[in-house]
Amino acid sequence: MRACMIPAIVAVCFLAPASSVRAQDKAAAIIDKAIAAQGGPEKLKKLRSMRITVSGRGTLVPGQDATPIEIEDAWQMPERYKTTLRLQSNGIPVTMTQGVDGTTGWISANGQTQPMPEAALAEMKEQKYAEDLDRLL
């Protein structure tokens, strides 16, 4: 019985990565097409501001059903960045926003806004810097 299982296991090990690679290639082709539609990478490098929205479904807690999630990022070079996450938790809509404006940052959860802690601000500025470098390369 075990000898019969070995070819099936080997086949799954080789086929699963291949399907993953094909999915990644398809996603990369879609991104390349979108970049070309905007005028190519050189034109995109000149942008000083950008806004993206991503939506999908995700499982927040193991065992629970996937919930709709939307993330919206907006930034203006070089110092302004804002990210908003919208989802439903136990049927209740939740909106969380984080923003950086130069040297200050803030966090808002369902309309309650507070200053961003220094450690979170430093991390967000570092992340934005890395994204800006990646975009410019």
XYZ file of N, CA and C in Angstrom, residues 64-109:
138
model
N -12.597 30.303 10.939
C -13.695 31.191 10.543
C -13.707 31.353 9.030
N -14.874 31.732 8.509
C -14.994 31.970 7.069
C -14.159 33.171 6.647
N -13.762 33.164 5.382
C -13.027 34.302 4.825
C -13.942 35.520 4.809
N -13.360 36.677 5.032
C -14.116 37.927 5.068
C -13.576 38.875 3.993
N -14.428 39.726 3.422
C -13.928 40.707 2.458
C -12.964 41.695 3.136
N -11.864 41.989 2.446
C -10.854 42.921 2.959
C -10.512 43.894 1.836
N -10.369 45.160 2.180
C -9.932 46.169 1.214
C -8.821 46.986 1.843
N -7.751 47.184 1.097
C -6.622 48.002 1.547
C -6.435 49.115 0.527
N -6.336 50.338 1.014
C -6.104 51.492 0.147
C -4.863 52.212 0.650
N -3.880 52.369 -0.217
C -2.656 53.099 0.114
C -2.567 54.338 -0.768
N -2.136 55.430 -0.175
C -1.897 56.661 -0.927
C -0.613 57.277 -0.397
N 0.212 57.763 -1.300
C 1.412 58.450 -0.852
C 1.771 59.570 -1.794
N 2.435 60.543 -1.200
C 2.920 61.695 -1.945
C 4.381 61.842 -1.564
N 5.247 61.733 -2.565
C 6.682 61.787 -2.308
C 7.062 63.160 -1.787
N 7.967 63.308 -0.868
C 8.698 62.214 -0.249
C 8.203 61.851 1.152
N 7.275 62.611 1.745
C 7.033 62.451 3.178
C 5.634 62.028 3.588
N 4.713 61.894 2.688
C 3.336 61.609 3.102
C 2.915 60.210 2.652
N 2.298 59.481 3.596
C 1.862 58.114 3.324
C 0.647 57.802 4.182
N -0.345 57.161 3.591
C -1.538 56.775 4.345
C -1.999 55.410 3.865
N -2.334 54.530 4.794
C -2.876 53.226 4.452
C -4.153 52.992 5.251
N -5.183 52.511 4.562
C -6.476 52.255 5.195
C -6.862 50.806 4.948
N -7.282 50.136 6.004
C -7.734 48.750 5.945
C -9.206 48.711 6.320
N -10.008 48.098 5.453
C -11.438 47.946 5.736
C -11.774 46.462 5.705
N -12.510 46.007 6.744
C -12.912 44.613 6.811
C -14.123 44.471 7.715
N -14.597 43.254 7.856
C -15.696 42.984 8.781
C -15.186 41.972 9.797
N -15.418 42.248 11.060
C -15.049 41.340 12.137
C -16.321 40.975 12.895
N -16.684 39.707 12.829
C -17.934 39.241 13.441
C -19.136 40.041 12.940
N -19.121 40.378 11.653
C -20.231 41.107 11.062
C -20.211 42.605 11.293
N -19.224 43.096 12.018
C -19.120 44.525 12.321
C -18.068 45.148 11.404
N -18.419 46.202 10.663
C -17.430 46.858 9.807
C -16.329 47.520 10.647
N -15.084 47.317 10.220
C -13.930 47.888 10.911
C -13.105 48.656 9.879
N -12.713 49.869 10.222
C -11.827 50.676 9.378
C -10.661 51.141 10.226
N -9.452 50.830 9.761
C -8.232 51.264 10.455
C -7.370 52.023 9.453
N -6.885 53.190 9.877
C -6.055 54.028 9.015
C -4.802 54.427 9.771
N -3.675 54.391 9.055
C -2.407 54.877 9.596
C -1.851 55.887 8.610
N -1.291 56.966 9.130
C -0.746 57.985 8.252
C 0.541 58.573 8.781
N 1.386 59.001 7.858
C 2.632 59.691 8.190
C 2.664 60.967 7.366
N 2.933 62.080 8.041
C 3.039 63.378 7.381
C 4.338 64.019 7.847
N 5.393 63.717 7.150
C 6.691 64.261 7.554
C 7.217 63.588 8.808
N 7.205 64.318 9.910
C 7.781 63.790 11.148
C 6.737 63.279 12.126
N 5.458 63.395 11.796
C 4.408 62.922 12.703
C 3.599 61.808 12.056
N 2.972 61.013 12.906
C 2.134 59.932 12.419
C 0.889 59.819 13.283
N -0.132 59.173 12.755
C -1.372 59.005 13.495
C -2.017 57.681 13.106
N -2.862 57.194 14.004
C -3.601 55.955 13.799
C -5.060 56.239 14.112
N -5.945 55.751 13.256
C -7.377 55.924 13.480
C -8.044 54.562 13.355
N -8.841 54.201 14.357
C -9.612 52.959 14.322
C -11.072 53.321 14.530
